[in-house]
mmCIF file of C-alpha atoms in Angstrom:
data_model
loop_
_atom_site.group_PDB
_atom_site.id
_atom_site.type_symbol
_atom_site.label_atom_id
_atom_site.label_comp_id
_atom_site.label_asym_id
_atom_site.label_seq_id
_atom_site.Cartn_x
_atom_site.Cartn_y
_atom_site.Cartn_z
ATOM 1 C CA MET F 1 0.000 0.000 0.000
ATOM 2 C CA ARG F 2 1.317 3.413 -0.872
ATOM 3 C CA LEU F 3 1.243 6.657 1.104
ATOM 4 C CA SER F 4 1.716 10.016 -0.523
ATOM 5 C CA LEU F 5 0.407 12.517 1.941
ATOM 6 C CA VAL F 6 -2.324 14.869 0.817
ATOM 7 C CA SER F 7 -5.635 15.132 2.697
ATOM 8 C CA LEU F 8 -8.758 14.137 4.501
ATOM 9 C CA SER F 9 -12.231 13.772 3.084
ATOM 10 C CA LEU F 10 -15.342 15.604 4.169
ATOM 11 C CA GLY F 11 -15.936 13.877 7.442
ATOM 12 C CA MET F 12 -12.287 13.818 8.437
ATOM 13 C CA SER F 13 -10.261 16.360 10.328
ATOM 14 C CA LEU F 14 -6.960 17.229 11.882
ATOM 15 C CA GLY F 15 -8.000 18.692 15.170
ATOM 16 C CA LEU F 16 -4.937 18.172 17.314
ATOM 17 C CA GLY F 17 -1.794 20.169 17.574
ATOM 18 C CA CYS F 18 -1.588 21.977 14.255
ATOM 19 C CA SER F 19 -2.381 25.573 13.470
ATOM 20 C CA ALA F 20 -0.798 26.158 10.065
ATOM 21 C CA PRO F 21 -1.079 29.774 8.909
ATOM 22 C CA PRO F 22 -3.769 30.333 6.253
ATOM 23 C CA THR F 23 -1.197 31.282 3.616
ATOM 24 C CA ALA F 24 0.982 28.218 4.194
ATOM 25 C CA PRO F 25 0.549 25.538 1.509
ATOM 26 C CA LEU F 26 0.006 21.962 2.552
ATOM 27 C CA LYS F 27 3.207 20.014 2.149
ATOM 28 C CA LYS F 28 3.128 16.934 -0.064
ATOM 29 C CA ILE F 29 6.003 14.541 0.530
ATOM 30 C CA SER F 30 6.960 10.891 0.227
ATOM 31 C CA LEU F 31 6.754 8.476 3.128
ATOM 32 C CA ASP F 32 9.373 6.099 1.782
ATOM 33 C CA ALA F 33 13.027 5.698 0.887
ATOM 34 C CA ALA F 34 16.199 5.046 2.774
ATOM 35 C CA ALA F 35 18.917 7.700 2.667
ATOM 36 C CA GLY F 36 20.497 8.120 -0.738
ATOM 37 C CA GLU F 37 17.780 6.224 -2.575
ATOM 38 C CA LYS F 38 14.899 7.603 -4.592
ATOM 39 C CA PRO F 39 11.787 5.440 -4.126
ATOM 40 C CA SER F 40 10.058 4.254 -7.270
ATOM 41 C CA GLU F 41 7.378 2.240 -5.515
ATOM 42 C CA GLY F 42 6.863 4.259 -2.334
ATOM 43 C CA ILE F 43 6.352 2.570 1.034
ATOM 44 C CA ASP F 44 5.962 -1.139 0.636
ATOM 45 C CA PRO F 45 4.553 -2.449 3.947
ATOM 46 C CA ASP F 46 5.504 -5.990 3.019
ATOM 47 C CA SER F 47 9.183 -5.168 2.569
ATOM 48 C CA LYS F 48 11.374 -6.008 5.561
ATOM 49 C CA GLU F 49 14.318 -3.993 4.251
ATOM 50 C CA GLY F 50 15.168 -0.426 5.111
ATOM 51 C CA SER F 51 13.332 -0.101 8.413
ATOM 52 C CA GLU F 52 16.343 0.978 10.427
ATOM 53 C CA ALA F 53 17.601 3.394 7.779
ATOM 54 C CA GLU F 54 14.213 4.992 7.250
ATOM 55 C CA SER F 55 13.607 5.504 10.924
ATOM 56 C CA GLY F 56 16.866 7.396 11.309
ATOM 57 C CA LYS F 57 16.943 9.629 8.222
ATOM 58 C CA GLU F 58 15.209 12.908 7.423
ATOM 59 C CA MET F 59 12.851 13.059 4.451
ATOM 60 C CA ASN F 60 12.603 15.803 1.843
ATOM 61 C CA THR F 61 10.044 18.358 3.025
ATOM 62 C CA GLY F 62 9.327 20.051 -0.274
ATOM 63 C CA ASN F 63 12.081 22.159 -1.847
ATOM 64 C CA ASN F 64 15.337 20.805 -0.463
ATOM 65 C CA PRO F 65 17.876 20.560 -3.305
ATOM 66 C CA ASP F 66 19.906 17.908 -1.504
ATOM 67 C CA PRO F 67 20.181 15.076 -4.076
ATOM 68 C CA THR F 68 20.416 12.468 -1.321
ATOM 69 C CA LEU F 69 16.841 13.190 -0.266
ATOM 70 C CA PRO F 70 13.870 11.591 -2.019
ATOM 71 C CA ASP F 71 11.776 13.343 -4.619
ATOM 72 C CA PRO F 72 8.773 14.916 -2.813
ATOM 73 C CA ASP F 73 6.515 14.035 -5.732
ATOM 74 C CA GLU F 74 7.121 10.332 -5.229
ATOM 75 C CA SER F 75 4.430 8.405 -3.408
ATOM 76 C CA ILE F 76 3.993 5.169 -1.450
ATOM 77 C CA THR F 77 2.989 1.965 -3.169
ATOM 78 C CA ASN F 78 0.766 -0.810 -1.892
ATOM 79 C CA PRO F 79 2.001 -4.173 -3.110
ATOM 80 C CA GLU F 80 -1.582 -5.412 -3.429
ATOM 81 C CA PRO F 81 -3.804 -3.914 -6.153
ATOM 82 C CA GLU F 82 -6.925 -2.135 -4.967
ATOM 83 C CA PRO F 83 -10.317 -3.070 -6.462
ATOM 84 C CA MET F 84 -11.991 -0.616 -8.826
ATOM 85 C CA LYS F 85 -13.895 2.096 -6.997
ATOM 86 C CA PRO F 86 -17.149 3.856 -7.884
ATOM 87 C CA VAL F 87 -17.069 7.426 -9.152
ATOM 88 C CA GLU F 88 -16.374 9.809 -6.275
ATOM 89 C CA PRO F 89 -16.377 13.606 -5.858
ATOM 90 C CA LYS F 90 -13.311 15.268 -7.357
ATOM 91 C CA HIS F 91 -12.420 17.072 -4.155
ATOM 92 C CA THR F 92 -12.207 16.389 -0.450
ATOM 93 C CA LEU F 93 -12.071 18.780 2.483
ATOM 94 C CA LEU F 94 -9.387 19.055 5.128
ATOM 95 C CA PHE F 95 -10.052 20.735 8.483
ATOM 96 C CA VAL F 96 -7.061 22.007 10.468
ATOM 97 C CA SER F 97 -7.127 23.446 13.979
ATOM 98 C CA GLY F 98 -4.779 23.586 16.924
ATOM 99 C CA GLY F 99 -3.301 26.143 19.268
ATOM 100 C CA SER F 100 -4.999 29.232 17.828
ATOM 101 C CA ASP F 101 -8.589 30.430 17.625
ATOM 102 C CA LYS F 102 -9.293 29.383 14.060
ATOM 103 C CA ILE F 103 -10.216 26.409 11.895
ATOM 104 C CA ASP F 104 -8.765 26.347 8.380
ATOM 105 C CA VAL F 105 -10.678 24.486 5.671
ATOM 106 C CA TYR F 106 -8.794 23.297 2.577
ATOM 107 C CA LYS F 107 -10.145 21.843 -0.661
ATOM 108 C CA ILE F 108 -7.980 19.068 -2.050
ATOM 109 C CA ASN F 109 -8.099 17.567 -5.515
ATOM 110 C CA LYS F 110 -8.451 13.817 -4.977
ATOM 111 C CA SER F 111 -6.613 13.016 -8.204
ATOM 112 C CA THR F 112 -3.633 15.366 -7.999
ATOM 113 C CA GLY F 113 -3.405 16.439 -4.361
ATOM 114 C CA ALA F 114 -3.509 20.114 -5.338
ATOM 115 C CA THR F 115 -4.739 22.167 -2.379
ATOM 116 C CA VAL F 116 -6.664 25.414 -2.050
ATOM 117 C CA LEU F 117 -7.461 27.235 1.172
ATOM 118 C CA LEU F 118 -11.220 27.754 1.103
ATOM 119 C CA LYS F 119 -11.633 29.590 4.376
ATOM 120 C CA SER F 120 -9.840 30.435 7.595
ATOM 121 C CA ASN F 121 -12.645 30.510 10.168
ATOM 122 C CA SER F 122 -12.361 32.411 13.432
ATOM 123 C CA THR F 123 -13.585 30.504 16.482
ATOM 124 C CA ALA F 124 -13.986 33.653 18.583
ATOM 125 C CA GLY F 125 -11.362 32.687 21.138
ATOM 126 C CA ALA F 126 -12.138 28.977 21.341
ATOM 127 C CA ILE F 127 -9.180 26.579 21.044
ATOM 128 C CA THR F 128 -10.661 23.572 19.235
ATOM 129 C CA THR F 129 -7.840 21.105 19.763
ATOM 130 C CA PHE F 130 -9.858 18.213 18.380
ATOM 131 C CA LEU F 131 -12.479 18.126 15.643
ATOM 132 C CA ALA F 132 -15.123 15.661 14.491
ATOM 133 C CA VAL F 133 -16.947 16.029 11.170
ATOM 134 C CA ASN F 134 -20.249 14.545 10.016
ATOM 135 C CA ALA F 135 -20.569 14.644 6.221
ATOM 136 C CA LYS F 136 -24.214 13.547 6.275
ATOM 137 C CA THR F 137 -25.353 16.602 8.227
ATOM 138 C CA SER F 138 -22.534 18.987 7.189
ATOM 139 C CA LYS F 139 -21.666 19.732 10.797
ATOM 140 C CA VAL F 140 -18.315 20.103 12.533
ATOM 141 C CA PHE F 141 -17.838 19.596 16.268
ATOM 142 C CA GLY F 142 -14.907 20.870 18.300
ATOM 143 C CA SER F 143 -13.639 20.315 21.837
ATOM 144 C CA ASP F 144 -12.539 23.669 23.255
ATOM 145 C CA GLU F 145 -9.803 23.217 25.854
ATOM 146 C CA ARG F 146 -9.647 26.915 26.683
ATOM 147 C CA GLY F 147 -13.344 27.347 27.368
ATOM 148 C CA ASN F 148 -14.084 23.778 28.551
ATOM 149 C CA GLN F 149 -16.928 23.373 26.100
ATOM 150 C CA ALA F 150 -18.202 21.414 23.112
ATOM 151 C CA ILE F 151 -19.011 23.535 20.058
ATOM 152 C CA MET F 152 -21.167 22.729 17.017
ATOM 153 C CA PHE F 153 -20.658 24.460 13.653
ATOM 154 C CA ALA F 154 -22.688 24.305 10.454
ATOM 155 C CA LEU F 155 -20.512 23.778 7.372
ATOM 156 C CA ASP F 156 -21.025 25.176 3.890
ATOM 157 C CA PRO F 157 -18.997 22.617 1.882
ATOM 158 C CA SER F 158 -18.714 24.861 -1.178
ATOM 159 C CA SER F 159 -17.158 27.831 0.629
ATOM 160 C CA GLY F 160 -15.627 26.203 3.701
ATOM 161 C CA VAL F 161 -17.464 28.659 5.938
ATOM 162 C CA LEU F 162 -18.186 27.416 9.464
ATOM 163 C CA SER F 163 -21.030 29.060 11.392
ATOM 164 C CA GLU F 164 -21.280 28.432 15.118
ATOM 165 C CA GLN F 165 -24.678 27.018 16.030
ATOM 166 C CA ASP F 166 -24.450 25.978 19.662
ATOM 167 C CA LYS F 167 -22.049 25.221 22.509
ATOM 168 C CA LEU F 168 -22.368 23.601 25.920
ATOM 169 C CA PRO F 169 -19.964 23.287 28.869
ATOM 170 C CA THR F 170 -18.046 20.070 29.501
ATOM 171 C CA ALA F 171 -16.843 18.596 32.791
ATOM 172 C CA GLY F 172 -13.347 20.025 32.267
ATOM 173 C CA GLY F 173 -10.260 19.507 30.133
ATOM 174 C CA PRO F 174 -11.907 18.138 26.959
ATOM 175 C CA ALA F 175 -9.297 16.246 24.923
ATOM 176 C CA HIS F 176 -11.336 14.370 22.317
ATOM 177 C CA ILE F 177 -14.715 14.557 20.607
ATOM 178 C CA ALA F 178 -16.626 12.139 18.354
ATOM 179 C CA VAL F 179 -19.898 12.195 16.434
ATOM 180 C CA ASP F 180 -21.845 9.127 15.336
ATOM 181 C CA ALA F 181 -22.665 8.279 11.722
ATOM 182 C CA SER F 182 -26.208 9.628 11.981
ATOM 183 C CA GLY F 183 -25.045 12.945 13.399
ATOM 184 C CA THR F 184 -27.569 12.722 16.236
ATOM 185 C CA GLN F 185 -25.185 12.160 19.150
ATOM 186 C CA VAL F 186 -21.818 13.560 20.189
ATOM 187 C CA PHE F 187 -19.382 12.234 22.788
ATOM 188 C CA VAL F 188 -16.580 14.029 24.651
ATOM 189 C CA ALA F 189 -13.652 12.723 26.707
ATOM 190 C CA ASN F 190 -12.576 15.105 29.469
ATOM 191 C CA TYR F 191 -8.945 14.346 30.265
ATOM 192 C CA GLY F 192 -8.798 16.811 33.143
ATOM 193 C CA ALA F 193 -11.968 15.673 34.890
ATOM 194 C CA GLY F 194 -11.780 11.977 33.981
ATOM 195 C CA VAL F 195 -15.327 12.188 32.646
ATOM 196 C CA ALA F 196 -17.028 11.016 29.443
ATOM 197 C CA GLU F 197 -20.083 12.983 28.350
ATOM 198 C CA SER F 198 -22.700 12.713 25.628
ATOM 199 C CA TYR F 199 -24.926 15.212 23.859
ATOM 200 C CA SER F 200 -27.887 14.836 21.534
ATOM 201 C CA VAL F 201 -28.128 16.892 18.349
ATOM 202 C CA THR F 202 -31.482 18.225 17.179
ATOM 203 C CA GLY F 203 -31.309 20.714 14.342
ATOM 204 C CA SER F 204 -29.027 23.513 15.487
ATOM 205 C CA LYS F 205 -29.138 22.612 19.185
ATOM 206 C CA LEU F 206 -27.048 20.474 21.521
ATOM 207 C CA LYS F 207 -28.476 18.892 24.657
ATOM 208 C CA ALA F 208 -26.457 17.323 27.480
ATOM 209 C CA VAL F 209 -27.565 13.714 28.016
ATOM 210 C CA SER F 210 -25.164 11.459 29.966
ATOM 211 C CA LYS F 211 -22.127 11.947 32.170
ATOM 212 C CA LYS F 212 -19.945 9.027 33.271
ATOM 213 C CA SER F 213 -16.676 8.685 35.213
ATOM 214 C CA PRO F 214 -14.797 5.900 33.389
ATOM 215 C CA GLY F 215 -11.383 6.472 34.944
ATOM 216 C CA SER F 216 -8.489 8.868 35.447
ATOM 217 C CA LYS F 217 -7.348 10.915 32.439
ATOM 218 C CA ALA F 218 -10.051 9.838 29.992
ATOM 219 C CA HIS F 219 -8.241 10.489 26.728
ATOM 220 C CA ALA F 220 -10.649 9.615 23.914
ATOM 221 C CA VAL F 221 -14.137 8.448 22.963
ATOM 222 C CA HIS F 222 -14.458 5.864 20.173
ATOM 223 C CA LEU F 223 -17.587 4.321 18.645
ATOM 224 C CA ASP F 224 -17.161 0.868 17.120
ATOM 225 C CA PRO F 225 -18.342 0.216 13.528
ATOM 226 C CA SER F 226 -21.782 -0.894 14.745
ATOM 227 C CA GLY F 227 -22.316 2.406 16.532
ATOM 228 C CA LYS F 228 -23.541 0.494 19.585
ATOM 229 C CA ASN F 229 -20.374 0.355 21.679
ATOM 230 C CA LEU F 230 -18.420 3.315 23.036
ATOM 231 C CA PHE F 231 -14.875 2.786 24.302
ATOM 232 C CA VAL F 232 -12.966 5.271 26.465
ATOM 233 C CA PRO F 233 -9.194 4.750 26.907
ATOM 234 C CA CYS F 234 -8.193 6.080 30.335
ATOM 235 C CA LEU F 235 -4.496 6.861 30.381
ATOM 236 C CA GLY F 236 -4.254 7.389 34.144
ATOM 237 C CA ASP F 237 -5.798 4.075 35.215
ATOM 238 C CA GLY F 238 -4.463 1.921 32.389
ATOM 239 C CA LEU F 239 -7.886 0.727 31.244
ATOM 240 C CA ILE F 240 -10.478 0.943 28.497
ATOM 241 C CA ALA F 241 -13.996 1.695 29.740
ATOM 242 C CA HIS F 242 -16.918 0.214 27.784
ATOM 243 C CA PHE F 243 -20.378 1.753 27.423
ATOM 244 C CA LYS F 244 -23.444 0.738 25.451
ATOM 245 C CA VAL F 245 -25.199 3.313 23.262
ATOM 246 C CA GLU F 246 -28.037 3.163 20.745
ATOM 247 C CA ALA F 247 -26.957 3.496 17.117
ATOM 248 C CA GLY F 248 -28.511 6.685 15.803
ATOM 249 C CA GLY F 249 -29.933 7.339 19.256
ATOM 250 C CA SER F 250 -30.043 10.294 21.609
ATOM 251 C CA GLY F 251 -26.690 9.832 23.342
ATOM 252 C CA VAL F 252 -27.737 7.784 26.376
ATOM 253 C CA MET F 253 -24.731 5.872 27.755
ATOM 254 C CA THR F 254 -25.080 2.769 29.934
ATOM 255 C CA GLU F 255 -22.303 0.728 31.529
ATOM 256 C CA ALA F 256 -21.467 -2.503 29.736
ATOM 257 C CA MET F 257 -20.609 -5.690 31.604
ATOM 258 C CA PRO F 258 -17.761 -6.005 32.215
ATOM 259 C CA GLN F 259 -17.421 -2.253 32.457
ATOM 260 C CA SER F 260 -13.708 -2.038 31.658
ATOM 261 C CA LEU F 261 -10.638 -3.907 30.433
ATOM 262 C CA ALA F 262 -7.264 -3.470 32.148
ATOM 263 C CA VAL F 263 -4.576 -2.945 29.500
ATOM 264 C CA GLY F 264 -1.508 -2.092 31.594
ATOM 265 C CA SER F 265 0.375 1.038 32.539
ATOM 266 C CA LYS F 266 1.719 2.008 29.104
ATOM 267 C CA GLY F 267 -0.737 4.894 28.793
ATOM 268 C CA PRO F 268 -3.786 3.879 26.685
ATOM 269 C CA ARG F 269 -4.547 6.897 24.490
ATOM 270 C CA HIS F 270 -6.468 6.298 21.242
ATOM 271 C CA MET F 271 -8.110 3.348 19.466
ATOM 272 C CA ALA F 272 -8.905 2.311 15.906
ATOM 273 C CA PHE F 273 -11.267 -0.396 14.653
ATOM 274 C CA HIS F 274 -10.933 -3.033 11.976
ATOM 275 C CA PRO F 275 -13.701 -2.632 9.360
ATOM 276 C CA SER F 276 -14.951 -6.147 10.190
ATOM 277 C CA GLY F 277 -15.798 -4.993 13.709
ATOM 278 C CA LYS F 278 -13.982 -8.033 15.129
ATOM 279 C CA PHE F 279 -10.786 -6.289 16.200
ATOM 280 C CA ALA F 280 -9.552 -2.992 17.614
ATOM 281 C CA TYR F 281 -6.090 -1.541 18.048
ATOM 282 C CA LEU F 282 -4.901 0.548 20.983
ATOM 283 C CA MET F 283 -2.190 3.219 20.895
ATOM 284 C CA ASN F 284 -0.129 3.308 24.101
ATOM 285 C CA GLU F 285 1.252 6.796 24.616
ATOM 286 C CA TYR F 286 4.180 6.212 26.966
ATOM 287 C CA GLU F 287 6.184 3.883 24.741
ATOM 288 C CA GLY F 288 4.348 4.199 21.456
ATOM 289 C CA SER F 289 3.450 0.518 21.424
ATOM 290 C CA VAL F 290 0.333 -0.977 19.819
ATOM 291 C CA GLN F 291 -1.971 -3.527 21.447
ATOM 292 C CA ALA F 292 -4.443 -5.620 19.448
ATOM 293 C CA LEU F 293 -7.865 -6.340 20.948
ATOM 294 C CA SER F 294 -10.481 -8.945 20.090
ATOM 295 C CA LEU F 295 -14.080 -7.691 20.180
ATOM 296 C CA SER F 296 -17.044 -9.922 20.977
ATOM 297 C CA ALA F 297 -20.497 -9.717 22.520
ATOM 298 C CA SER F 298 -18.892 -10.152 25.937
ATOM 299 C CA GLY F 299 -16.615 -7.152 25.417
ATOM 300 C CA PRO F 300 -12.987 -6.518 24.420
ATOM 301 C CA SER F 301 -10.071 -8.797 25.318
ATOM 302 C CA LEU F 302 -6.323 -8.617 24.767
ATOM 303 C CA LEU F 303 -5.064 -10.250 21.580
ATOM 304 C CA GLY F 304 -1.354 -11.036 21.684
ATOM 305 C CA GLY F 305 1.301 -8.803 23.194
ATOM 306 C CA GLN F 306 2.353 -5.213 22.666
ATOM 307 C CA ILE F 307 3.956 -4.385 19.318
ATOM 308 C CA PRO F 308 6.704 -1.721 19.157
ATOM 309 C CA SER F 309 6.292 1.252 16.819
ATOM 310 C CA THR F 310 9.969 1.680 15.933
ATOM 311 C CA PRO F 311 12.645 -0.819 14.806
ATOM 312 C CA ALA F 312 14.656 -0.011 17.949
ATOM 313 C CA PRO F 313 13.828 1.987 21.104
ATOM 314 C CA VAL F 314 13.865 5.782 20.616
ATOM 315 C CA ALA F 315 14.571 7.916 23.683
ATOM 316 C CA GLY F 316 11.653 10.174 24.543
ATOM 317 C CA ASN F 317 9.331 8.653 21.966
ATOM 318 C CA THR F 318 5.591 8.785 22.671
ATOM 319 C CA GLY F 319 2.656 7.506 20.646
ATOM 320 C CA ALA F 320 -0.226 9.701 19.546
ATOM 321 C CA GLU F 321 -2.703 8.620 16.854
ATOM 322 C CA ILE F 322 -3.615 5.238 15.358
ATOM 323 C CA GLN F 323 -5.781 4.339 12.333
ATOM 324 C CA VAL F 324 -6.682 1.283 10.256
ATOM 325 C CA HIS F 325 -6.706 1.397 6.466
ATOM 326 C CA PRO F 326 -10.226 0.864 5.049
ATOM 327 C CA ASN F 327 -9.126 -2.372 3.370
ATOM 328 C CA GLY F 328 -8.361 -3.828 6.812
ATOM 329 C CA LYS F 329 -4.884 -4.979 5.797
ATOM 330 C CA PHE F 330 -2.735 -2.190 7.205
ATOM 331 C CA LEU F 331 -2.417 -0.181 10.404
ATOM 332 C CA TYR F 332 -0.676 3.145 11.018
ATOM 333 C CA SER F 333 0.437 4.966 14.171
ATOM 334 C CA SER F 334 2.368 8.182 14.818
ATOM 335 C CA ASN F 335 5.596 8.548 16.809
ATOM 336 C CA ARG F 336 6.089 11.987 18.336
ATOM 337 C CA GLY F 337 9.699 11.438 19.409
ATOM 338 C CA ASP F 338 10.768 9.720 16.205
ATOM 339 C CA ASP F 339 8.738 12.106 13.996
ATOM 340 C CA SER F 340 7.446 9.211 11.967
ATOM 341 C CA ILE F 341 4.471 7.139 10.897
ATOM 342 C CA ALA F 342 4.755 3.453 11.773
ATOM 343 C CA VAL F 343 3.368 0.978 9.235
ATOM 344 C CA TYR F 344 2.023 -2.449 10.227
ATOM 345 C CA SER F 345 0.340 -5.299 8.391
ATOM 346 C CA LEU F 346 -2.792 -6.961 9.773
ATOM 347 C CA ALA F 347 -3.521 -10.677 9.509
ATOM 348 C CA ASP F 348 -6.988 -12.154 9.051
ATOM 349 C CA ASN F 349 -6.969 -13.165 12.729
ATOM 350 C CA GLY F 350 -6.261 -9.578 13.804
ATOM 351 C CA ALA F 351 -2.564 -10.076 14.568
ATOM 352 C CA VAL F 352 -0.242 -7.099 14.043
ATOM 353 C CA THR F 353 3.186 -7.190 12.381
ATOM 354 C CA PHE F 354 5.439 -4.127 12.455
ATOM 355 C CA LYS F 355 6.861 -3.280 9.020
ATOM 356 C CA LYS F 356 8.710 0.028 9.105
ATOM 357 C CA THR F 357 8.615 3.721 9.945
ATOM 358 C CA VAL F 358 8.489 6.680 7.576
ATOM 359 C CA LYS F 359 9.481 10.229 8.468
ATOM 360 C CA THR F 360 6.631 12.740 8.363
ATOM 361 C CA GLY F 361 8.745 15.650 7.143
ATOM 362 C CA GLY F 362 7.813 17.629 10.246
ATOM 363 C CA LYS F 363 8.182 17.564 14.017
ATOM 364 C CA THR F 364 5.944 15.946 16.634
ATOM 365 C CA PRO F 365 3.177 14.296 14.563
ATOM 366 C CA ARG F 366 0.396 14.568 17.115
ATOM 367 C CA HIS F 367 -2.456 13.608 14.835
ATOM 368 C CA PHE F 368 -3.112 12.152 11.394
ATOM 369 C CA SER F 369 -6.086 10.913 9.448
ATOM 370 C CA LEU F 370 -6.988 8.703 6.491
ATOM 371 C CA ASP F 371 -9.826 9.585 4.157
ATOM 372 C CA GLU F 372 -12.690 7.145 3.610
ATOM 373 C CA SER F 373 -11.176 5.749 0.424
ATOM 374 C CA GLY F 374 -7.817 5.167 2.095
ATOM 375 C CA THR F 375 -6.149 7.219 -0.642
ATOM 376 C CA TRP F 376 -4.925 10.147 1.444
ATOM 377 C CA LEU F 377 -3.192 10.291 4.811
ATOM 378 C CA THR F 378 -2.658 13.704 6.402
ATOM 379 C CA VAL F 379 -0.364 14.475 9.326
ATOM 380 C CA ALA F 380 -0.535 17.403 11.768
ATOM 381 C CA ASN F 381 3.026 18.099 12.930
ATOM 382 C CA GLN F 382 2.596 20.016 16.171
ATOM 383 C CA GLY F 383 6.272 20.807 16.756
ATOM 384 C CA SER F 384 6.870 22.369 13.336
ATOM 385 C CA ASP F 385 3.358 23.836 13.002
ATOM 386 C CA GLU F 386 2.650 22.340 9.589
ATOM 387 C CA VAL F 387 0.595 19.731 7.780
ATOM 388 C CA THR F 388 2.106 17.095 5.503
ATOM 389 C CA LEU F 389 0.114 15.033 3.020
ATOM 390 C CA PHE F 390 0.691 11.499 1.783
ATOM 391 C CA GLU F 391 -0.987 9.623 -1.037
ATOM 392 C CA VAL F 392 -1.775 5.977 -0.321
ATOM 393 C CA LYS F 393 -1.680 3.671 -3.334
#
């Protein structure tokens, strides 16, 4: 599978740790190549060569004339051909927010990766450090760390204009926000308060519904593919809390039995689900390791041991985001100390195999996202205040 970084689709967002200036172009670079070699096939997840070299070398970030660096127009190649896809819109939208009171909306050509800034939206002082987008309802939701609130915006997809519709207070220290497929319920993880909350959406109004205390330092809220199970990784207590919700419902959360799964003290942060709904993958922040989980009617259970995210230990490395490719064959995670994206292959039984790392071309990749087609992977580099884009082929 190939990565050549370029964007997110409508319904995807980069809401953590990036506040690129409106005039700054999105950076398109390659995710592959060892030092001194120009990749012709991009990142090949099935190749076992080059992992150590790639994890220790800088990548070309756009206009570096150094001939030892790879061509930024090269992309990453998937060794397995993708099936033909139905006709899709020619453009996708990318939402970028971070440490400033704005949300930038870019339009990206899905064929070429060419980017255009549609609109830089002011959030009137709110710091929306995480975003969730619902394409069905054309709404964007943000967790405001500064104001301790959840905010709902209406989106005009043609202009990129976001109009604030409603906002409600959260329990404190919101770190993550999610919206279900129907757009009728929103969930927030409050890292500071250790509280998970839910809200119903009716027209232009939010309504607080449920408030639960899953554990210390609740870091994220994740709905499984069925939309009936909500998982909350709690970094402080080393567990994943499990709640039942109604798909397309009003946001009511009830404790599942068992209510939580202990996953160790590595700092459970974010999760990603296999499209089959049978497996999930946990990003551990403290060491950047990945843990596979088996999902069943009786709840989640550990599947195998922890998988490292770098070929060798990297001092000060921490994990951030994790996502599964839509074809269910590959997994990606970000390394903030190594400034890289880790690539893994996934077996039919859910097992994870580390393949290699690829430099992001920036510093401290706090968040990234894949579009629904799995064609574009976009990285928010918090430390260098920029976004890099990879094409996945």
